[in-house]
Tab-separated table of C-alpha atoms in Angstrom:
chain	number	residue	atom	x	y	z
A	1	MET	CA	151.064	112.885	148.475
A	2	ASN	CA	153.138	114.233	145.410
A	3	ALA	CA	155.926	112.669	147.074
A	4	PHE	CA	155.099	109.532	148.434
A	5	PHE	CA	153.859	108.784	144.780
A	6	ASP	CA	157.099	109.534	142.882
A	7	LEU	CA	159.251	107.509	144.909
A	8	LEU	CA	156.335	104.647	144.383
A	9	PHE	CA	156.797	104.433	140.935
A	10	SER	CA	160.453	105.731	140.848
A	11	ASP	CA	161.438	101.692	140.672
A	12	ASP	CA	160.268	98.114	139.328
A	13	ARG	CA	160.164	97.138	142.564
A	14	GLY	CA	157.946	99.880	143.189
A	15	VAL	CA	155.254	99.101	140.690
A	16	CYS	CA	154.718	95.952	142.888
A	17	LEU	CA	153.846	97.386	145.070
A	18	ALA	CA	152.038	99.745	143.803
A	19	CYS	CA	149.737	97.092	141.818
A	20	ASN	CA	149.282	95.586	144.930
A	21	ILE	CA	148.115	98.581	146.469
A	22	LEU	CA	146.121	98.804	144.023
A	23	ASP	CA	144.719	95.051	143.950
A	24	SER	CA	143.744	94.662	147.611
A	25	LEU	CA	141.549	97.630	147.230
A	26	GLN	CA	139.672	96.387	143.630
A	27	GLU	CA	139.670	93.686	145.428
A	28	GLY	CA	137.201	95.374	148.624
A	29	LEU	CA	139.761	93.653	151.048
A	30	PHE	CA	141.668	96.869	152.392
A	31	PRO	CA	138.359	99.244	153.548
A	32	LEU	CA	138.380	102.638	152.247
A	33	ASP	CA	138.619	104.384	156.099
A	34	ARG	CA	141.223	102.461	156.738
A	35	PHE	CA	143.122	103.015	153.630
A	36	ARG	CA	142.932	106.428	154.125
A	37	ARG	CA	144.402	106.605	157.732
A	38	LEU	CA	147.035	104.356	156.776
A	39	MET	CA	147.420	106.859	153.999
A	40	GLU	CA	147.335	109.987	156.133
A	41	SER	CA	150.317	108.515	158.837
A	42	VAL	CA	152.150	106.903	155.873
A	43	ARG	CA	151.830	110.794	154.333
A	44	SER	CA	153.513	112.321	157.953
A	45	GLU	CA	155.945	110.344	158.812
A	46	LEU	CA	157.293	110.539	155.408
A	47	GLU	CA	157.179	113.859	155.726
A	48	ARG	CA	158.679	113.807	159.282
A	49	ASP	CA	162.247	111.538	157.898
A	50	ARG	CA	161.997	112.191	153.937
A	51	SER	CA	165.493	112.603	154.931
A	52	ASN	CA	165.940	109.454	155.406
A	53	VAL	CA	163.438	107.452	152.742
A	54	ARG	CA	165.516	107.569	149.880
A	55	THR	CA	164.188	104.049	147.526
A	56	THR	CA	161.034	102.241	147.478
A	57	THR	CA	162.886	100.047	149.710
A	58	ASP	CA	162.636	102.332	152.864
A	59	LEU	CA	159.237	103.337	151.251
A	60	THR	CA	158.700	99.688	151.744
A	61	GLY	CA	160.048	99.781	155.319
A	62	LEU	CA	157.724	103.106	156.006
A	63	ILE	CA	155.020	101.620	155.639
A	64	SER	CA	155.706	98.720	157.668
A	65	ARG	CA	156.621	100.950	160.173
A	66	VAL	CA	153.292	102.977	159.668
A	67	ALA	CA	151.007	99.883	159.472
A	68	SER	CA	152.720	97.694	162.107
A	69	GLY	CA	151.202	100.060	164.311
A	70	PHE	CA	155.229	100.885	165.779
A	71	SER	CA	155.278	104.869	164.386
A	72	ALA	CA	155.022	106.677	168.176
A	73	ALA	CA	151.961	109.269	165.827
A	74	GLN	CA	150.434	107.012	164.763
A	75	PRO	CA	150.230	104.149	167.025
A	76	GLU	CA	146.579	102.641	164.842
A	77	LYS	CA	147.826	99.237	163.536
A	78	HIS	CA	147.004	97.932	159.965
A	79	LEU	CA	147.467	94.333	159.748
A	80	MET	CA	145.056	91.812	159.463
A	81	VAL	CA	142.161	93.829	157.721
A	82	ALA	CA	140.782	91.237	155.238
A	83	THR	CA	139.966	88.459	158.684
A	84	ILE	CA	137.935	85.881	157.987
A	85	SER	CA	134.748	86.258	159.501
A	86	SER	CA	134.139	82.095	158.974
A	87	PRO	CA	136.848	80.300	158.760
A	88	VAL	CA	135.686	76.486	158.423
A	89	PRO	CA	137.025	74.616	160.635
A	90	GLY	CA	139.301	71.151	160.767
A	91	GLN	CA	142.254	71.671	158.022
A	92	ARG	CA	146.221	71.257	159.334
A	93	LEU	CA	148.470	73.735	158.409
A	94	ALA	CA	151.539	74.602	157.991
A	95	HIS	CA	154.059	77.165	158.357
A	96	ALA	CA	157.509	77.113	157.283
A	97	LEU	CA	160.664	77.778	158.713
A	98	LYS	CA	164.438	77.444	158.741
A	99	SER	CA	166.780	74.478	161.159
A	100	GLU	CA	167.682	78.069	163.395
A	101	THR	CA	164.573	79.361	163.607
A	102	LEU	CA	163.614	75.888	165.841
A	103	THR	CA	166.532	75.893	167.600
A	104	ARG	CA	165.308	79.265	169.145
A	105	TRP	CA	162.047	77.573	169.899
A	106	VAL	CA	163.343	74.818	171.634
A	107	GLY	CA	166.060	76.497	173.258
A	108	HIS	CA	164.648	76.479	177.167
A	109	MET	CA	163.470	72.975	177.566
A	110	ALA	CA	163.483	70.936	179.595
A	111	ASN	CA	166.215	68.276	177.843
A	112	PRO	CA	169.298	70.571	176.941
A	113	ASP	CA	170.406	66.312	174.978
A	114	LEU	CA	167.452	67.329	172.230
A	115	ILE	CA	168.367	70.910	172.103
A	116	PRO	CA	169.211	70.478	167.919
A	117	GLU	CA	172.334	72.733	166.610
A	118	PRO	CA	171.477	76.222	164.062
A	119	VAL	CA	172.404	73.791	161.558
A	120	PRO	CA	172.174	70.029	160.877
A	121	PRO	CA	175.272	67.868	159.419
A	122	ARG	CA	175.951	67.675	155.462
A	123	SER	CA	176.793	64.152	155.997
A	124	ASP	CA	173.574	61.352	155.414
A	125	PRO	CA	174.630	60.141	159.524
A	126	GLY	CA	174.182	63.020	160.596
A	127	LEU	CA	171.256	63.746	159.171
A	128	ASP	CA	170.077	60.906	160.248
A	129	ALA	CA	170.771	62.025	164.065
A	130	TYR	CA	169.048	64.775	163.368
A	131	GLN	CA	166.183	63.834	161.617
A	132	ARG	CA	166.066	61.094	165.244
A	133	THR	CA	166.636	64.813	167.003
A	134	ILE	CA	163.501	65.720	165.712
A	135	GLN	CA	161.222	63.227	166.075
A	136	ALA	CA	162.236	62.738	169.598
A	137	ILE	CA	161.370	66.546	169.786
A	138	ASN	CA	157.809	65.885	168.425
A	139	ASP	CA	157.165	62.759	171.282
A	140	ALA	CA	158.591	65.981	173.825
A	141	ILE	CA	155.993	68.075	172.380
A	142	ALA	CA	152.956	65.399	172.461
A	143	GLN	CA	153.893	64.560	176.145
A	144	ASP	CA	153.526	67.970	177.285
A	145	PRO	CA	154.497	71.309	175.289
A	146	SER	CA	155.933	73.100	178.183
A	147	GLN	CA	158.619	71.025	178.762
A	148	VAL	CA	159.413	72.409	175.505
A	149	PHE	CA	158.097	75.619	174.634
A	150	ALA	CA	158.912	78.470	177.007
A	151	ALA	CA	155.784	79.982	178.155
A	152	ASP	CA	156.410	83.381	176.182
A	153	ALA	CA	157.994	81.256	173.602
A	154	ASN	CA	154.997	82.225	170.604
A	155	ILE	CA	154.753	81.914	166.295
A	156	GLY	CA	155.128	85.799	165.227
A	157	TYR	CA	156.505	88.563	166.871
A	158	GLU	CA	155.250	91.116	168.817
A	159	VAL	CA	156.692	94.744	167.491
A	160	PRO	CA	159.524	95.196	168.161
A	161	ALA	CA	160.710	92.950	169.382
A	162	GLN	CA	161.602	91.088	166.714
A	163	CYS	CA	160.747	92.542	163.448
A	164	LEU	CA	157.989	94.798	162.316
A	165	VAL	CA	154.839	92.134	162.068
A	166	SER	CA	153.730	90.729	164.612
A	167	HIS	CA	151.807	87.586	162.383
A	168	VAL	CA	152.230	84.345	161.104
A	169	TRP	CA	151.695	83.275	156.865
A	170	PHE	CA	150.066	79.896	156.646
A	171	THR	CA	149.084	77.317	153.392
A	172	ARG	CA	147.487	73.990	153.575
A	173	GLU	CA	149.263	70.875	154.795
A	174	ASP	CA	147.321	68.720	151.714
A	175	VAL	CA	148.646	71.249	149.060
A	176	LEU	CA	152.271	70.876	149.809
A	177	VAL	CA	152.592	66.843	149.888
A	178	GLU	CA	154.598	66.727	145.853
A	179	HIS	CA	156.273	69.273	146.975
A	180	LEU	CA	158.416	67.980	149.844
A	181	ALA	CA	161.382	66.411	148.206
A	182	SER	CA	163.276	69.030	148.781
A	183	GLY	CA	163.322	72.127	150.543
A	184	ASP	CA	163.848	74.345	146.471
A	185	ASP	CA	160.589	72.482	146.596
A	186	LEU	CA	159.565	74.368	149.352
A	187	ARG	CA	160.730	77.685	149.102
A	188	ASP	CA	159.587	78.086	145.685
A	189	VAL	CA	156.030	76.536	145.377
A	190	LEU	CA	155.388	79.583	148.654
A	191	GLY	CA	157.658	82.009	147.089
A	192	LEU	CA	160.097	82.074	149.792
A	193	GLU	CA	163.443	84.250	149.581
A	194	THR	CA	164.683	81.866	152.242
A	195	PRO	CA	168.917	82.858	151.340
A	196	LEU	CA	171.099	79.109	149.479
A	197	GLU	CA	172.840	77.183	151.713
A	198	LYS	CA	169.062	77.032	154.646
A	199	TYR	CA	167.801	74.023	155.820
A	200	GLN	CA	163.662	74.095	155.424
A	201	MET	CA	161.687	72.995	157.813
A	202	LEU	CA	158.234	72.823	158.484
A	203	ALA	CA	155.139	73.176	161.346
A	204	VAL	CA	152.276	71.835	160.898
A	205	PHE	CA	149.966	71.557	163.412
A	206	ASP	CA	145.600	72.550	163.059
A	207	ASP	CA	143.574	75.442	162.617
A	208	THR	CA	141.894	74.684	165.977
A	209	GLU	CA	144.829	78.257	167.966
A	210	PRO	CA	144.951	80.135	164.303
A	211	ASN	CA	140.764	80.340	163.584
A	212	ARG	CA	140.626	81.526	167.223
A	213	CYS	CA	143.006	84.105	167.235
A	214	GLY	CA	142.421	85.225	163.801
A	215	VAL	CA	143.017	84.957	160.886
A	216	ALA	CA	142.896	86.991	157.252
A	217	ARG	CA	144.138	86.951	153.553
A	218	PRO	CA	147.334	89.266	153.901
A	219	THR	CA	147.073	92.699	151.727
A	220	PHE	CA	150.073	95.231	151.183
A	221	ALA	CA	150.336	96.689	154.805
A	222	ASP	CA	151.012	92.486	155.568
A	223	GLY	CA	154.518	92.184	155.504
A	224	GLY	CA	155.112	90.275	152.186
A	225	ASN	CA	158.185	88.998	150.578
A	226	SER	CA	159.302	91.156	147.761
A	227	ARG	CA	157.114	88.149	145.397
A	228	PHE	CA	154.110	88.718	147.230
A	229	ARG	CA	150.647	89.189	145.049
A	230	VAL	CA	147.523	89.986	145.796
A	231	LYS	CA	145.999	89.112	142.958
A	232	PRO	CA	146.121	84.954	141.461
A	233	ASP	CA	146.472	83.802	137.710
A	234	GLN	CA	143.558	81.634	138.534
A	235	ALA	CA	140.324	82.007	140.272
A	236	THR	CA	140.110	81.433	143.879
A	237	SER	CA	138.531	81.288	147.125
A	238	THR	CA	138.177	84.990	148.381
A	239	ASP	CA	139.574	83.160	151.949
A	240	TRP	CA	142.730	83.063	150.600
A	241	GLY	CA	145.061	84.515	149.100
A	242	THR	CA	147.599	82.832	146.873
A	243	THR	CA	151.845	82.889	147.358
A	244	VAL	CA	153.867	82.888	143.723
A	245	HIS	CA	155.326	79.601	142.448
A	246	LEU	CA	159.481	81.292	142.056
A	247	GLY	CA	160.148	78.074	139.956
A	248	LYS	CA	157.429	79.058	137.310
A	249	LEU	CA	157.778	82.840	137.429
A	250	GLN	CA	161.249	81.998	136.413
A	251	ASN	CA	161.073	79.987	133.548
A	252	GLY	CA	158.352	82.057	131.841
A	253	SER	CA	155.286	80.040	132.717
A	254	PRO	CA	151.911	82.059	131.869
A	255	GLU	CA	150.506	80.841	134.796
A	256	ILE	CA	152.019	81.585	138.250
A	257	ASP	CA	150.270	80.879	141.304
A	258	GLY	CA	151.651	78.431	144.693
A	259	ALA	CA	150.550	77.392	147.148
A	260	PRO	CA	147.092	79.036	149.372
A	261	GLU	CA	148.641	81.649	151.734
A	262	ARG	CA	146.764	83.575	155.153
A	263	ILE	CA	147.739	85.117	157.775
A	264	ALA	CA	147.066	83.703	161.510
A	265	ALA	CA	147.402	86.392	164.782
A	266	MET	CA	150.504	85.931	167.057
A	267	MET	CA	150.074	82.592	169.125
A	268	SER	CA	151.718	80.487	171.831
A	269	LEU	CA	153.569	78.085	170.564
A	270	ARG	CA	152.605	75.582	173.574
A	271	ALA	CA	148.724	76.358	172.373
A	272	LEU	CA	149.777	74.566	168.752
A	273	ASN	CA	150.724	71.256	169.355
A	274	LEU	CA	153.006	71.131	166.363
A	275	GLU	CA	154.879	68.846	164.785
A	276	PHE	CA	157.697	69.345	163.418
A	277	ARG	CA	158.699	68.091	159.990
A	278	PRO	CA	162.277	68.242	158.672
A	279	VAL	CA	162.736	68.566	154.693
A	280	GLY	CA	165.702	69.666	153.109
A	281	TRP	CA	168.358	71.521	152.286
A	282	VAL	CA	167.860	75.401	150.073
A	283	LEU	CA	170.759	75.010	147.214
A	284	TYR	CA	169.175	75.953	143.870
A	285	PRO	CA	169.058	80.219	143.786
A	286	ARG	CA	166.020	81.692	142.263
A	287	ASP	CA	165.481	85.233	141.606
A	288	THR	CA	168.410	85.582	139.123
A	289	SER	CA	167.231	85.769	135.945
A	290	SER	CA	165.694	88.796	133.801
A	291	ARG	CA	162.554	86.414	133.476
A	292	ALA	CA	161.903	86.952	138.012
A	293	SER	CA	163.500	89.873	137.803
A	294	HIS	CA	161.761	93.675	139.943
A	295	ALA	CA	160.467	94.442	135.920
A	296	ASP	CA	159.539	91.295	135.243
A	297	PHE	CA	157.298	90.048	138.149
A	298	ALA	CA	155.978	94.805	137.430
A	299	GLU	CA	154.712	93.699	134.842
A	300	ARG	CA	153.118	90.821	135.541
A	301	LEU	CA	151.619	92.554	138.914
A	302	LEU	CA	150.037	95.661	136.016
A	303	ARG	CA	148.622	93.158	133.961
A	304	GLY	CA	148.487	94.928	130.845
A	305	ARG	CA	147.506	98.366	132.794
A	306	GLU	CA	149.656	101.597	132.164
A	307	ARG	CA	151.405	102.596	135.141
A	308	GLY	CA	150.378	105.761	135.292
A	309	THR	CA	147.111	104.569	135.370
A	310	VAL	CA	147.430	102.532	138.055
A	311	ARG	CA	148.834	105.718	140.098
A	312	SER	CA	146.244	108.122	139.105
A	313	ALA	CA	143.487	105.574	140.470
A	314	ILE	CA	145.773	104.641	143.742
A	315	ALA	CA	145.265	108.717	144.041
A	316	GLY	CA	141.525	108.284	143.281
A	317	PHE	CA	141.352	106.761	146.031
A	318	LEU	CA	142.902	109.701	148.834
A	319	ILE	CA	139.745	111.899	147.777
């Protein structure tokens, strides 16, 4: 595994991943036997494809492919390992999406006049008309979701059709009330990598279908974005992960917790009793200041630990 560890610790982004690996193990989220099987598959894939895995970004992609079962040599999946065995029912959940995702989801609806443009107009009248269209879509879903979504339309994607994971990230609706003034607010509290000039929306649904299909707290193997973190600053329920608030991170706040987060298995859009809510544009950049760099984020995740100590601790789990 020396080649793996040398590459993992070759830059700050890799150190962030290493910290999430160790925290997943030390928090008891990732069973040791599963971790050893996953890492053996990663080692085999790295040896087979070493010439194409030269950076920590490449390595992260390799881990995602193996964990998702995309590797033909080792098809076992290691997603949603930290499954919640008895989720508390009765919560409204929310998943953030871009406006073009909504257009794709409803692209085969029975009334083509209700298919919105991928990007809303920037004028006030145009945006008002767009929001009325969203309300009409919500009304149509309430009447008959089969007239809105195709039978094979899902939230979350199967390998390898759309992406390398087959689960969806979500939060609790009630914690987002104060963060819906703009797309920037939503991007920040959820720690999203939404590009500038994108229009942000929410898909809100109850927890019946996620609990039926299976929910979990995210671990390092679940494909989180570059500001994903397993262990929050403040003590929280072990049933929920916690996002990194990008605004707090960029401003140098000592505590950068955002919103609670979980993942659920891929679900049919028809089964979710969805309601779409327009939020707003993402207009202001994040992750550009020195405080929000990979190096600073790595120091946040290290929490005073030496990099060599993290490396040794992970290696110790493989013995």
